[in-house]
């Protein structure tokens, strides 16, 4: 194997880089929360069980940086901050829903395989 060139380059694989973005459990849940349209920060936090304020803030900032989420400050007293999916973020939802469907259909089998493996069956 020494001296061979890999067939797959992590640097060149856009699929791998996109998976880094969406593979966080919080990212997926935030995207699902925003699927229905524009909502405020507090509503996102109420919709996602167990997410801390710090983690929600970090996740939203990363999604905004990646062009998937739009943050809008509505001038008022106190200021209102709304979040929505960008057109780019909207294109990701069908893919996420397909993955969610696959998980619903197959997670039982994955869980059973893990349990069998952990019992030393392999």
Short mmCIF file of the N, C-alpha and C atoms (twelve columns), coordinates in Angstrom:
data_MODEL
# 
_entry.id   MODEL 
# 
loop_
_atom_site.group_PDB 
_atom_site.id 
_atom_site.type_symbol 
_atom_site.label_atom_id 
_atom_site.label_alt_id 
_atom_site.label_comp_id 
_atom_site.label_asym_id 
_atom_site.label_seq_id 
_atom_site.Cartn_x 
_atom_site.Cartn_y 
_atom_site.Cartn_z 
_atom_site.pdbx_PDB_model_num 
ATOM 1   N N  . UNK A 1   0.806   -1.204  0.000  1 
ATOM 2   C CA . UNK A 1   0.000   0.000   0.000  1 
ATOM 3   C C  . UNK A 1   0.852   1.273   0.000  1 
ATOM 4   N N  . UNK A 2   2.092   1.187   0.466  1 
ATOM 5   C CA . UNK A 2   2.944   2.366   0.534  1 
ATOM 6   C C  . UNK A 2   3.117   2.959   -0.859 1 
ATOM 7   N N  . UNK A 3   2.991   4.273   -0.946 1 
ATOM 8   C CA . UNK A 3   3.195   4.962   -2.199 1 
ATOM 9   C C  . UNK A 3   1.997   5.018   -3.122 1 
ATOM 10  N N  . UNK A 4   0.886   4.446   -2.732 1 
ATOM 11  C CA . UNK A 4   -0.299  4.507   -3.588 1 
ATOM 12  C C  . UNK A 4   -1.053  5.802   -3.347 1 
ATOM 13  N N  . UNK A 5   -1.750  6.235   -4.357 1 
ATOM 14  C CA . UNK A 5   -2.557  7.444   -4.255 1 
ATOM 15  C C  . UNK A 5   -3.980  7.062   -3.861 1 
ATOM 16  N N  . UNK A 6   -4.528  7.724   -2.845 1 
ATOM 17  C CA . UNK A 6   -5.902  7.403   -2.445 1 
ATOM 18  C C  . UNK A 6   -6.897  7.712   -3.558 1 
ATOM 19  N N  . UNK A 7   -7.934  6.903   -3.635 1 
ATOM 20  C CA . UNK A 7   -8.997  7.133   -4.615 1 
ATOM 21  C C  . UNK A 7   -9.911  8.282   -4.203 1 
ATOM 22  N N  . UNK A 8   -10.011 8.499   -2.896 1 
ATOM 23  C CA . UNK A 8   -10.949 9.495   -2.377 1 
ATOM 24  C C  . UNK A 8   -10.177 10.533  -1.576 1 
ATOM 25  N N  . UNK A 9   -10.292 11.769  -1.961 1 
ATOM 26  C CA . UNK A 9   -9.642  12.871  -1.265 1 
ATOM 27  C C  . UNK A 9   -10.667 13.597  -0.412 1 
ATOM 28  N N  . UNK A 10  -10.413 13.646  0.893  1 
ATOM 29  C CA . UNK A 10  -11.340 14.359  1.776  1 
ATOM 30  C C  . UNK A 10  -11.439 15.829  1.390  1 
ATOM 31  N N  . UNK A 11  -10.325 16.392  0.976  1 
ATOM 32  C CA . UNK A 11  -10.314 17.805  0.609  1 
ATOM 33  C C  . UNK A 11  -11.191 18.078  -0.609 1 
ATOM 34  N N  . UNK A 12  -11.204 17.158  -1.547 1 
ATOM 35  C CA . UNK A 12  -11.952 17.367  -2.788 1 
ATOM 36  C C  . UNK A 12  -13.399 16.907  -2.703 1 
ATOM 37  N N  . UNK A 13  -13.755 16.216  -1.650 1 
ATOM 38  C CA . UNK A 13  -15.092 15.627  -1.560 1 
ATOM 39  C C  . UNK A 13  -16.083 16.617  -0.941 1 
ATOM 40  N N  . UNK A 14  -16.856 17.279  -1.784 1 
ATOM 41  C CA . UNK A 14  -17.820 18.263  -1.280 1 
ATOM 42  C C  . UNK A 14  -18.876 17.590  -0.416 1 
ATOM 43  N N  . UNK A 15  -19.212 16.349  -0.719 1 
ATOM 44  C CA . UNK A 15  -20.187 15.588  0.065  1 
ATOM 45  C C  . UNK A 15  -19.737 15.490  1.519  1 
ATOM 46  N N  . UNK A 16  -18.469 15.181  1.715  1 
ATOM 47  C CA . UNK A 16  -17.918 15.064  3.065  1 
ATOM 48  C C  . UNK A 16  -17.996 16.400  3.799  1 
ATOM 49  N N  . UNK A 17  -17.689 17.470  3.100  1 
ATOM 50  C CA . UNK A 17  -17.716 18.794  3.743  1 
ATOM 51  C C  . UNK A 17  -19.135 19.210  4.105  1 
ATOM 52  N N  . UNK A 18  -20.105 18.883  3.266  1 
ATOM 53  C CA . UNK A 18  -21.501 19.208  3.581  1 
ATOM 54  C C  . UNK A 18  -21.986 18.364  4.751  1 
ATOM 55  N N  . UNK A 19  -21.583 17.094  4.801  1 
ATOM 56  C CA . UNK A 19  -21.963 16.247  5.932  1 
ATOM 57  C C  . UNK A 19  -21.448 16.809  7.252  1 
ATOM 58  N N  . UNK A 20  -20.271 17.437  7.238  1 
ATOM 59  C CA . UNK A 20  -19.755 18.075  8.449  1 
ATOM 60  C C  . UNK A 20  -20.731 19.137  8.950  1 
ATOM 61  N N  . UNK A 21  -21.366 19.837  8.041  1 
ATOM 62  C CA . UNK A 21  -22.301 20.901  8.414  1 
ATOM 63  C C  . UNK A 21  -23.572 20.320  9.007  1 
ATOM 64  N N  . UNK A 22  -24.163 19.353  8.343  1 
ATOM 65  C CA . UNK A 22  -25.501 18.893  8.731  1 
ATOM 66  C C  . UNK A 22  -25.513 17.707  9.686  1 
ATOM 67  N N  . UNK A 23  -24.346 17.158  10.009 1 
ATOM 68  C CA . UNK A 23  -24.343 15.947  10.833 1 
ATOM 69  C C  . UNK A 23  -24.530 16.207  12.320 1 
ATOM 70  N N  . UNK A 24  -24.406 17.425  12.760 1 
ATOM 71  C CA . UNK A 24  -24.663 17.731  14.167 1 
ATOM 72  C C  . UNK A 24  -26.146 17.523  14.471 1 
ATOM 73  N N  . UNK A 25  -26.428 16.883  15.598 1 
ATOM 74  C CA . UNK A 25  -27.846 16.670  15.932 1 
ATOM 75  C C  . UNK A 25  -28.572 17.999  16.084 1 
ATOM 76  N N  . UNK A 26  -27.887 19.017  16.584 1 
ATOM 77  C CA . UNK A 26  -28.549 20.309  16.778 1 
ATOM 78  C C  . UNK A 26  -28.829 20.972  15.447 1 
ATOM 79  N N  . UNK A 27  -27.915 20.853  14.494 1 
ATOM 80  C CA . UNK A 27  -28.130 21.440  13.171 1 
ATOM 81  C C  . UNK A 27  -29.380 20.868  12.523 1 
ATOM 82  N N  . UNK A 28  -29.500 19.553  12.536 1 
ATOM 83  C CA . UNK A 28  -30.674 18.915  11.932 1 
ATOM 84  C C  . UNK A 28  -31.953 19.392  12.604 1 
ATOM 85  N N  . UNK A 29  -31.946 19.474  13.926 1 
ATOM 86  C CA . UNK A 29  -33.152 19.881  14.647 1 
ATOM 87  C C  . UNK A 29  -33.495 21.347  14.397 1 
ATOM 88  N N  . UNK A 30  -32.485 22.202  14.311 1 
ATOM 89  C CA . UNK A 30  -32.739 23.620  14.010 1 
ATOM 90  C C  . UNK A 30  -33.317 23.751  12.604 1 
ATOM 91  N N  . UNK A 31  -32.765 23.031  11.650 1 
ATOM 92  C CA . UNK A 31  -33.305 23.086  10.287 1 
ATOM 93  C C  . UNK A 31  -34.754 22.620  10.253 1 
ATOM 94  N N  . UNK A 32  -35.070 21.551  10.980 1 
ATOM 95  C CA . UNK A 32  -36.461 21.082  11.044 1 
ATOM 96  C C  . UNK A 32  -37.361 22.132  11.698 1 
ATOM 97  N N  . UNK A 33  -36.854 22.804  12.731 1 
ATOM 98  C CA . UNK A 33  -37.652 23.835  13.407 1 
ATOM 99  C C  . UNK A 33  -37.968 24.991  12.465 1 
ATOM 100 N N  . UNK A 34  -37.033 25.304  11.580 1 
ATOM 101 C CA . UNK A 34  -37.215 26.429  10.657 1 
ATOM 102 C C  . UNK A 34  -37.968 26.049  9.388  1 
ATOM 103 N N  . UNK A 35  -38.223 24.780  9.218  1 
ATOM 104 C CA . UNK A 35  -38.880 24.304  7.999  1 
ATOM 105 C C  . UNK A 35  -40.236 24.965  7.768  1 
ATOM 106 N N  . UNK A 36  -40.944 25.292  8.835  1 
ATOM 107 C CA . UNK A 36  -42.285 25.851  8.707  1 
ATOM 108 C C  . UNK A 36  -42.334 27.333  8.404  1 
ATOM 109 N N  . UNK A 37  -41.194 28.006  8.375  1 
ATOM 110 C CA . UNK A 37  -41.182 29.435  8.089  1 
ATOM 111 C C  . UNK A 37  -40.427 30.226  9.138  1 
ATOM 112 N N  . UNK A 38  -40.549 31.529  9.066  1 
ATOM 113 C CA . UNK A 38  -39.822 32.442  9.940  1 
ATOM 114 C C  . UNK A 38  -40.316 32.336  11.377 1 
ATOM 115 N N  . UNK A 39  -39.369 32.186  12.306 1 
ATOM 116 C CA . UNK A 39  -39.717 32.151  13.731 1 
ATOM 117 C C  . UNK A 39  -38.647 32.865  14.550 1 
ATOM 118 N N  . UNK A 40  -39.027 33.230  15.758 1 
ATOM 119 C CA . UNK A 40  -38.116 33.916  16.669 1 
ATOM 120 C C  . UNK A 40  -37.229 32.919  17.409 1 
ATOM 121 N N  . UNK A 41  -36.148 33.451  17.932 1 
ATOM 122 C CA . UNK A 41  -35.162 32.654  18.667 1 
ATOM 123 C C  . UNK A 41  -35.817 31.837  19.778 1 
ATOM 124 N N  . UNK A 42  -36.626 32.484  20.602 1 
ATOM 125 C CA . UNK A 42  -37.265 31.798  21.726 1 
ATOM 126 C C  . UNK A 42  -38.161 30.656  21.285 1 
ATOM 127 N N  . UNK A 43  -38.818 30.815  20.153 1 
ATOM 128 C CA . UNK A 43  -39.678 29.752  19.632 1 
ATOM 129 C C  . UNK A 43  -38.842 28.565  19.159 1 
ATOM 130 N N  . UNK A 44  -37.703 28.844  18.537 1 
ATOM 131 C CA . UNK A 44  -36.806 27.752  18.134 1 
ATOM 132 C C  . UNK A 44  -36.379 26.974  19.373 1 
ATOM 133 N N  . UNK A 45  -35.988 27.705  20.412 1 
ATOM 134 C CA . UNK A 45  -35.527 27.052  21.640 1 
ATOM 135 C C  . UNK A 45  -36.641 26.222  22.280 1 
ATOM 136 N N  . UNK A 46  -37.863 26.710  22.239 1 
ATOM 137 C CA . UNK A 46  -38.990 25.949  22.803 1 
ATOM 138 C C  . UNK A 46  -39.280 24.682  22.000 1 
ATOM 139 N N  . UNK A 47  -39.067 24.741  20.701 1 
ATOM 140 C CA . UNK A 47  -39.360 23.587  19.842 1 
ATOM 141 C C  . UNK A 47  -38.340 22.456  19.982 1 
ATOM 142 N N  . UNK A 48  -37.119 22.789  20.383 1 
ATOM 143 C CA . UNK A 48  -36.041 21.790  20.406 1 
ATOM 144 C C  . UNK A 48  -35.730 21.400  21.846 1 
ATOM 145 N N  . UNK A 49  -36.168 20.233  22.205 1 
ATOM 146 C CA . UNK A 49  -35.963 19.729  23.560 1 
ATOM 147 C C  . UNK A 49  -34.469 19.579  23.864 1 
ATOM 148 N N  . UNK A 50  -34.055 20.158  24.987 1 
ATOM 149 C CA . UNK A 50  -32.705 19.948  25.488 1 
ATOM 150 C C  . UNK A 50  -31.619 20.847  24.947 1 
ATOM 151 N N  . UNK A 51  -31.928 21.734  24.022 1 
ATOM 152 C CA . UNK A 51  -30.877 22.592  23.471 1 
ATOM 153 C C  . UNK A 51  -30.639 23.772  24.407 1 
ATOM 154 N N  . UNK A 52  -29.370 24.031  24.708 1 
ATOM 155 C CA . UNK A 52  -29.026 25.162  25.566 1 
ATOM 156 C C  . UNK A 52  -29.002 26.440  24.733 1 
ATOM 157 N N  . UNK A 53  -29.070 27.558  25.421 1 
ATOM 158 C CA . UNK A 53  -29.012 28.852  24.736 1 
ATOM 159 C C  . UNK A 53  -27.690 28.979  23.980 1 
ATOM 160 N N  . UNK A 54  -26.592 28.568  24.633 1 
ATOM 161 C CA . UNK A 54  -25.273 28.658  24.004 1 
ATOM 162 C C  . UNK A 54  -25.209 27.807  22.731 1 
ATOM 163 N N  . UNK A 55  -25.700 26.583  22.805 1 
ATOM 164 C CA . UNK A 55  -25.637 25.684  21.646 1 
ATOM 165 C C  . UNK A 55  -26.541 26.172  20.517 1 
ATOM 166 N N  . UNK A 56  -27.718 26.693  20.858 1 
ATOM 167 C CA . UNK A 56  -28.610 27.220  19.827 1 
ATOM 168 C C  . UNK A 56  -27.965 28.415  19.134 1 
ATOM 169 N N  . UNK A 57  -27.379 29.311  19.910 1 
ATOM 170 C CA . UNK A 57  -26.718 30.484  19.339 1 
ATOM 171 C C  . UNK A 57  -25.580 30.070  18.412 1 
ATOM 172 N N  . UNK A 58  -24.740 29.133  18.859 1 
ATOM 173 C CA . UNK A 58  -23.623 28.661  18.030 1 
ATOM 174 C C  . UNK A 58  -24.123 28.008  16.741 1 
ATOM 175 N N  . UNK A 59  -25.156 27.202  16.867 1 
ATOM 176 C CA . UNK A 59  -25.694 26.496  15.701 1 
ATOM 177 C C  . UNK A 59  -26.280 27.478  14.695 1 
ATOM 178 N N  . UNK A 60  -27.054 28.442  15.177 1 
ATOM 179 C CA . UNK A 60  -27.638 29.438  14.273 1 
ATOM 180 C C  . UNK A 60  -26.557 30.262  13.579 1 
ATOM 181 N N  . UNK A 61  -25.512 30.648  14.318 1 
ATOM 182 C CA . UNK A 61  -24.419 31.419  13.711 1 
ATOM 183 C C  . UNK A 61  -23.719 30.613  12.621 1 
ATOM 184 N N  . UNK A 62  -23.488 29.330  12.881 1 
ATOM 185 C CA . UNK A 62  -22.829 28.489  11.881 1 
ATOM 186 C C  . UNK A 62  -23.708 28.322  10.642 1 
ATOM 187 N N  . UNK A 63  -24.996 28.107  10.854 1 
ATOM 188 C CA . UNK A 63  -25.913 27.958  9.720  1 
ATOM 189 C C  . UNK A 63  -26.031 29.259  8.928  1 
ATOM 190 N N  . UNK A 64  -25.978 30.384  9.622  1 
ATOM 191 C CA . UNK A 64  -25.996 31.680  8.939  1 
ATOM 192 C C  . UNK A 64  -24.711 31.845  8.125  1 
ATOM 193 N N  . UNK A 65  -23.588 31.490  8.705  1 
ATOM 194 C CA . UNK A 65  -22.297 31.573  8.018  1 
ATOM 195 C C  . UNK A 65  -22.279 30.702  6.767  1 
ATOM 196 N N  . UNK A 66  -22.894 29.530  6.857  1 
ATOM 197 C CA . UNK A 66  -22.928 28.596  5.734  1 
ATOM 198 C C  . UNK A 66  -23.985 28.950  4.693  1 
ATOM 199 N N  . UNK A 67  -24.755 30.009  4.940  1 
ATOM 200 C CA . UNK A 67  -25.739 30.465  3.968  1 
ATOM 201 C C  . UNK A 67  -27.054 29.712  3.994  1 
ATOM 202 N N  . UNK A 68  -27.296 28.944  5.064  1 
ATOM 203 C CA . UNK A 68  -28.519 28.146  5.149  1 
ATOM 204 C C  . UNK A 68  -29.633 28.837  5.923  1 
ATOM 205 N N  . UNK A 69  -29.258 29.766  6.797  1 
ATOM 206 C CA . UNK A 69  -30.227 30.457  7.656  1 
ATOM 207 C C  . UNK A 69  -30.030 31.960  7.531  1 
ATOM 208 N N  . UNK A 70  -31.137 32.673  7.549  1 
ATOM 209 C CA . UNK A 70  -31.130 34.144  7.502  1 
ATOM 210 C C  . UNK A 70  -31.556 34.668  8.859  1 
ATOM 211 N N  . UNK A 71  -30.821 35.620  9.385  1 
ATOM 212 C CA . UNK A 71  -31.142 36.279  10.659 1 
ATOM 213 C C  . UNK A 71  -31.596 37.694  10.344 1 
ATOM 214 N N  . UNK A 72  -32.746 38.068  10.883 1 
ATOM 215 C CA . UNK A 72  -33.289 39.406  10.631 1 
ATOM 216 C C  . UNK A 72  -33.636 40.053  11.966 1 
ATOM 217 N N  . UNK A 73  -33.090 41.239  12.186 1 
ATOM 218 C CA . UNK A 73  -33.411 42.003  13.388 1 
ATOM 219 C C  . UNK A 73  -34.512 42.985  13.028 1 
ATOM 220 N N  . UNK A 74  -35.635 42.869  13.726 1 
ATOM 221 C CA . UNK A 74  -36.767 43.768  13.518 1 
ATOM 222 C C  . UNK A 74  -36.626 44.902  14.522 1 
ATOM 223 N N  . UNK A 75  -36.495 46.147  14.026 1 
ATOM 224 C CA . UNK A 75  -36.315 47.258  14.954 1 
ATOM 225 C C  . UNK A 75  -37.572 47.489  15.791 1 
ATOM 226 N N  . UNK A 76  -37.432 47.281  17.060 1 
ATOM 227 C CA . UNK A 76  -38.519 47.507  18.010 1 
ATOM 228 C C  . UNK A 76  -37.894 47.559  19.392 1 
ATOM 229 N N  . UNK A 77  -38.698 47.851  20.382 1 
ATOM 230 C CA . UNK A 77  -38.217 47.861  21.761 1 
ATOM 231 C C  . UNK A 77  -39.006 46.821  22.532 1 
ATOM 232 N N  . UNK A 78  -38.384 45.745  22.980 1 
ATOM 233 C CA . UNK A 78  -37.005 45.329  22.677 1 
ATOM 234 C C  . UNK A 78  -36.905 44.810  21.249 1 
ATOM 235 N N  . UNK A 79  -35.668 44.741  20.722 1 
ATOM 236 C CA . UNK A 79  -35.497 44.253  19.351 1 
ATOM 237 C C  . UNK A 79  -35.997 42.813  19.218 1 
ATOM 238 N N  . UNK A 80  -36.564 42.512  18.079 1 
ATOM 239 C CA . UNK A 80  -37.040 41.159  17.779 1 
ATOM 240 C C  . UNK A 80  -36.087 40.559  16.748 1 
ATOM 241 N N  . UNK A 81  -35.645 39.335  17.007 1 
ATOM 242 C CA . UNK A 81  -34.755 38.648  16.069 1 
ATOM 243 C C  . UNK A 81  -35.501 37.443  15.508 1 
ATOM 244 N N  . UNK A 82  -35.580 37.396  14.180 1 
ATOM 245 C CA . UNK A 82  -36.280 36.313  13.497 1 
ATOM 246 C C  . UNK A 82  -35.288 35.518  12.651 1 
ATOM 247 N N  . UNK A 83  -35.579 34.237  12.529 1 
ATOM 248 C CA . UNK A 83  -34.738 33.347  11.728 1 
ATOM 249 C C  . UNK A 83  -35.597 32.636  10.699 1 
ATOM 250 N N  . UNK A 84  -35.004 32.415  9.538  1 
ATOM 251 C CA . UNK A 84  -35.693 31.661  8.484  1 
ATOM 252 C C  . UNK A 84  -34.647 30.947  7.642  1 
ATOM 253 N N  . UNK A 85  -35.102 29.973  6.891  1 
ATOM 254 C CA . UNK A 85  -34.214 29.304  5.947  1 
ATOM 255 C C  . UNK A 85  -34.000 30.209  4.741  1 
ATOM 256 N N  . UNK A 86  -32.802 30.207  4.226  1 
ATOM 257 C CA . UNK A 86  -32.525 30.895  2.965  1 
ATOM 258 C C  . UNK A 86  -32.999 29.983  1.827  1 
ATOM 259 N N  . UNK A 87  -33.028 30.487  0.606  1 
ATOM 260 C CA . UNK A 87  -33.349 29.591  -0.514 1 
ATOM 261 C C  . UNK A 87  -32.408 28.372  -0.563 1 
ATOM 262 N N  . UNK A 88  -31.140 28.577  -0.244 1 
ATOM 263 C CA . UNK A 88  -30.194 27.461  -0.190 1 
ATOM 264 C C  . UNK A 88  -30.584 26.477  0.912  1 
ATOM 265 N N  . UNK A 89  -30.950 26.995  2.077  1 
ATOM 266 C CA . UNK A 89  -31.397 26.140  3.176  1 
ATOM 267 C C  . UNK A 89  -32.648 25.355  2.817  1 
ATOM 268 N N  . UNK A 90  -33.544 25.983  2.080  1 
ATOM 269 C CA . UNK A 90  -34.778 25.303  1.643  1 
ATOM 270 C C  . UNK A 90  -34.462 24.091  0.772  1 
ATOM 271 N N  . UNK A 91  -33.404 24.185  -0.042 1 
ATOM 272 C CA . UNK A 91  -33.061 23.058  -0.912 1 
ATOM 273 C C  . UNK A 91  -32.551 21.854  -0.129 1 
ATOM 274 N N  . UNK A 92  -32.109 22.078  1.086  1 
ATOM 275 C CA . UNK A 92  -31.588 20.985  1.913  1 
ATOM 276 C C  . UNK A 92  -32.699 20.180  2.588  1 
ATOM 277 N N  . UNK A 93  -33.860 20.784  2.791  1 
ATOM 278 C CA . UNK A 93  -34.947 20.133  3.534  1 
ATOM 279 C C  . UNK A 93  -35.391 18.809  2.910  1 
ATOM 280 N N  . UNK A 94  -35.624 18.716  1.597  1 
ATOM 281 C CA . UNK A 94  -36.024 17.412  1.049  1 
ATOM 282 C C  . UNK A 94  -34.993 16.308  1.325  1 
ATOM 283 N N  . UNK A 95  -33.715 16.658  1.277  1 
ATOM 284 C CA . UNK A 95  -32.663 15.675  1.577  1 
ATOM 285 C C  . UNK A 95  -32.737 15.247  3.037  1 
ATOM 286 N N  . UNK A 96  -32.942 16.207  3.919  1 
ATOM 287 C CA . UNK A 96  -33.043 15.903  5.351  1 
ATOM 288 C C  . UNK A 96  -34.275 15.040  5.622  1 
ATOM 289 N N  . UNK A 97  -35.366 15.315  4.931  1 
ATOM 290 C CA . UNK A 97  -36.583 14.521  5.128  1 
ATOM 291 C C  . UNK A 97  -36.398 13.086  4.635  1 
ATOM 292 N N  . UNK A 98  -35.657 12.908  3.545  1 
ATOM 293 C CA . UNK A 98  -35.372 11.549  3.076  1 
ATOM 294 C C  . UNK A 98  -34.518 10.798  4.096  1 
ATOM 295 N N  . UNK A 99  -33.531 11.481  4.656  1 
ATOM 296 C CA . UNK A 99  -32.689 10.856  5.678  1 
ATOM 297 C C  . UNK A 99  -33.503 10.531  6.927  1 
ATOM 298 N N  . UNK A 100 -34.408 11.435  7.294  1 
ATOM 299 C CA . UNK A 100 -35.286 11.193  8.443  1 
ATOM 300 C C  . UNK A 100 -36.169 9.970   8.189  1 
ATOM 301 N N  . UNK A 101 -36.677 9.842   6.983  1 
ATOM 302 C CA . UNK A 101 -37.505 8.698   6.622  1 
ATOM 303 C C  . UNK A 101 -36.699 7.402   6.691  1 
ATOM 304 N N  . UNK A 102 -35.479 7.438   6.171  1 
ATOM 305 C CA . UNK A 102 -34.614 6.259   6.232  1 
ATOM 306 C C  . UNK A 102 -34.350 5.879   7.686  1 
ATOM 307 N N  . UNK A 103 -34.065 6.878   8.519  1 
ATOM 308 C CA . UNK A 103 -33.792 6.615   9.935  1 
ATOM 309 C C  . UNK A 103 -35.004 5.995   10.619 1 
ATOM 310 N N  . UNK A 104 -36.181 6.513   10.333 1 
ATOM 311 C CA . UNK A 104 -37.402 5.956   10.926 1 
ATOM 312 C C  . UNK A 104 -37.601 4.499   10.517 1 
ATOM 313 N N  . UNK A 105 -37.304 4.194   9.266  1 
ATOM 314 C CA . UNK A 105 -37.511 2.839   8.756  1 
ATOM 315 C C  . UNK A 105 -36.434 1.858   9.210  1 
ATOM 316 N N  . UNK A 106 -35.215 2.351   9.455  1 
ATOM 317 C CA . UNK A 106 -34.094 1.436   9.664  1 
ATOM 318 C C  . UNK A 106 -33.374 1.556   11.003 1 
ATOM 319 N N  . UNK A 107 -33.739 2.533   11.831 1 
ATOM 320 C CA . UNK A 107 -32.987 2.691   13.078 1 
ATOM 321 C C  . UNK A 107 -33.103 1.463   13.975 1 
ATOM 322 N N  . UNK A 108 -34.240 0.798   13.964 1 
ATOM 323 C CA . UNK A 108 -34.393 -0.426  14.753 1 
ATOM 324 C C  . UNK A 108 -33.350 -1.470  14.370 1 
ATOM 325 N N  . UNK A 109 -33.101 -1.619  13.082 1 
ATOM 326 C CA . UNK A 109 -32.100 -2.578  12.605 1 
ATOM 327 C C  . UNK A 109 -30.691 -2.144  13.003 1 
ATOM 328 N N  . UNK A 110 -30.419 -0.855  12.937 1 
ATOM 329 C CA . UNK A 110 -29.112 -0.342  13.355 1 
ATOM 330 C C  . UNK A 110 -28.911 -0.598  14.847 1 
ATOM 331 N N  . UNK A 111 -29.928 -0.303  15.631 1 
ATOM 332 C CA . UNK A 111 -29.852 -0.511  17.081 1 
ATOM 333 C C  . UNK A 111 -29.634 -1.993  17.404 1 
ATOM 334 N N  . UNK A 112 -30.360 -2.871  16.724 1 
ATOM 335 C CA . UNK A 112 -30.207 -4.314  16.948 1 
ATOM 336 C C  . UNK A 112 -28.796 -4.775  16.573 1 
ATOM 337 N N  . UNK A 113 -28.263 -4.271  15.478 1 
ATOM 338 C CA . UNK A 113 -26.905 -4.632  15.057 1 
ATOM 339 C C  . UNK A 113 -25.883 -4.179  16.091 1 
ATOM 340 N N  . UNK A 114 -26.060 -2.986  16.628 1 
ATOM 341 C CA . UNK A 114 -25.149 -2.489  17.667 1 
ATOM 342 C C  . UNK A 114 -25.198 -3.369  18.908 1 
ATOM 343 N N  . UNK A 115 -26.407 -3.714  19.316 1 
ATOM 344 C CA . UNK A 115 -26.560 -4.554  20.504 1 
ATOM 345 C C  . UNK A 115 -25.917 -5.917  20.288 1 
ATOM 346 N N  . UNK A 116 -26.101 -6.484  19.107 1 
ATOM 347 C CA . UNK A 116 -25.498 -7.777  18.789 1 
ATOM 348 C C  . UNK A 116 -23.972 -7.669  18.788 1 
ATOM 349 N N  . UNK A 117 -23.468 -6.618  18.205 1 
ATOM 350 C CA . UNK A 117 -22.020 -6.392  18.172 1 
ATOM 351 C C  . UNK A 117 -21.473 -6.248  19.587 1 
ATOM 352 N N  . UNK A 118 -22.153 -5.451  20.409 1 
ATOM 353 C CA . UNK A 118 -21.704 -5.215  21.783 1 
ATOM 354 C C  . UNK A 118 -21.725 -6.483  22.634 1 
ATOM 355 N N  . UNK A 119 -22.583 -7.429  22.279 1 
ATOM 356 C CA . UNK A 119 -22.617 -8.710  22.993 1 
ATOM 357 C C  . UNK A 119 -21.478 -9.627  22.549 1 
ATOM 358 N N  . UNK A 120 -20.708 -9.176  21.577 1 
ATOM 359 C CA . UNK A 120 -19.570 -9.964  21.119 1 
ATOM 360 C C  . UNK A 120 -19.899 -10.969 20.050 1 
ATOM 361 N N  . UNK A 121 -20.984 -10.759 19.361 1 
ATOM 362 C CA . UNK A 121 -21.409 -11.706 18.335 1 
ATOM 363 C C  . UNK A 121 -20.530 -11.638 17.084 1 
ATOM 364 N N  . UNK A 122 -19.769 -10.557 16.916 1 
ATOM 365 C CA . UNK A 122 -18.925 -10.418 15.718 1 
ATOM 366 C C  . UNK A 122 -17.493 -10.714 16.043 1 
# 
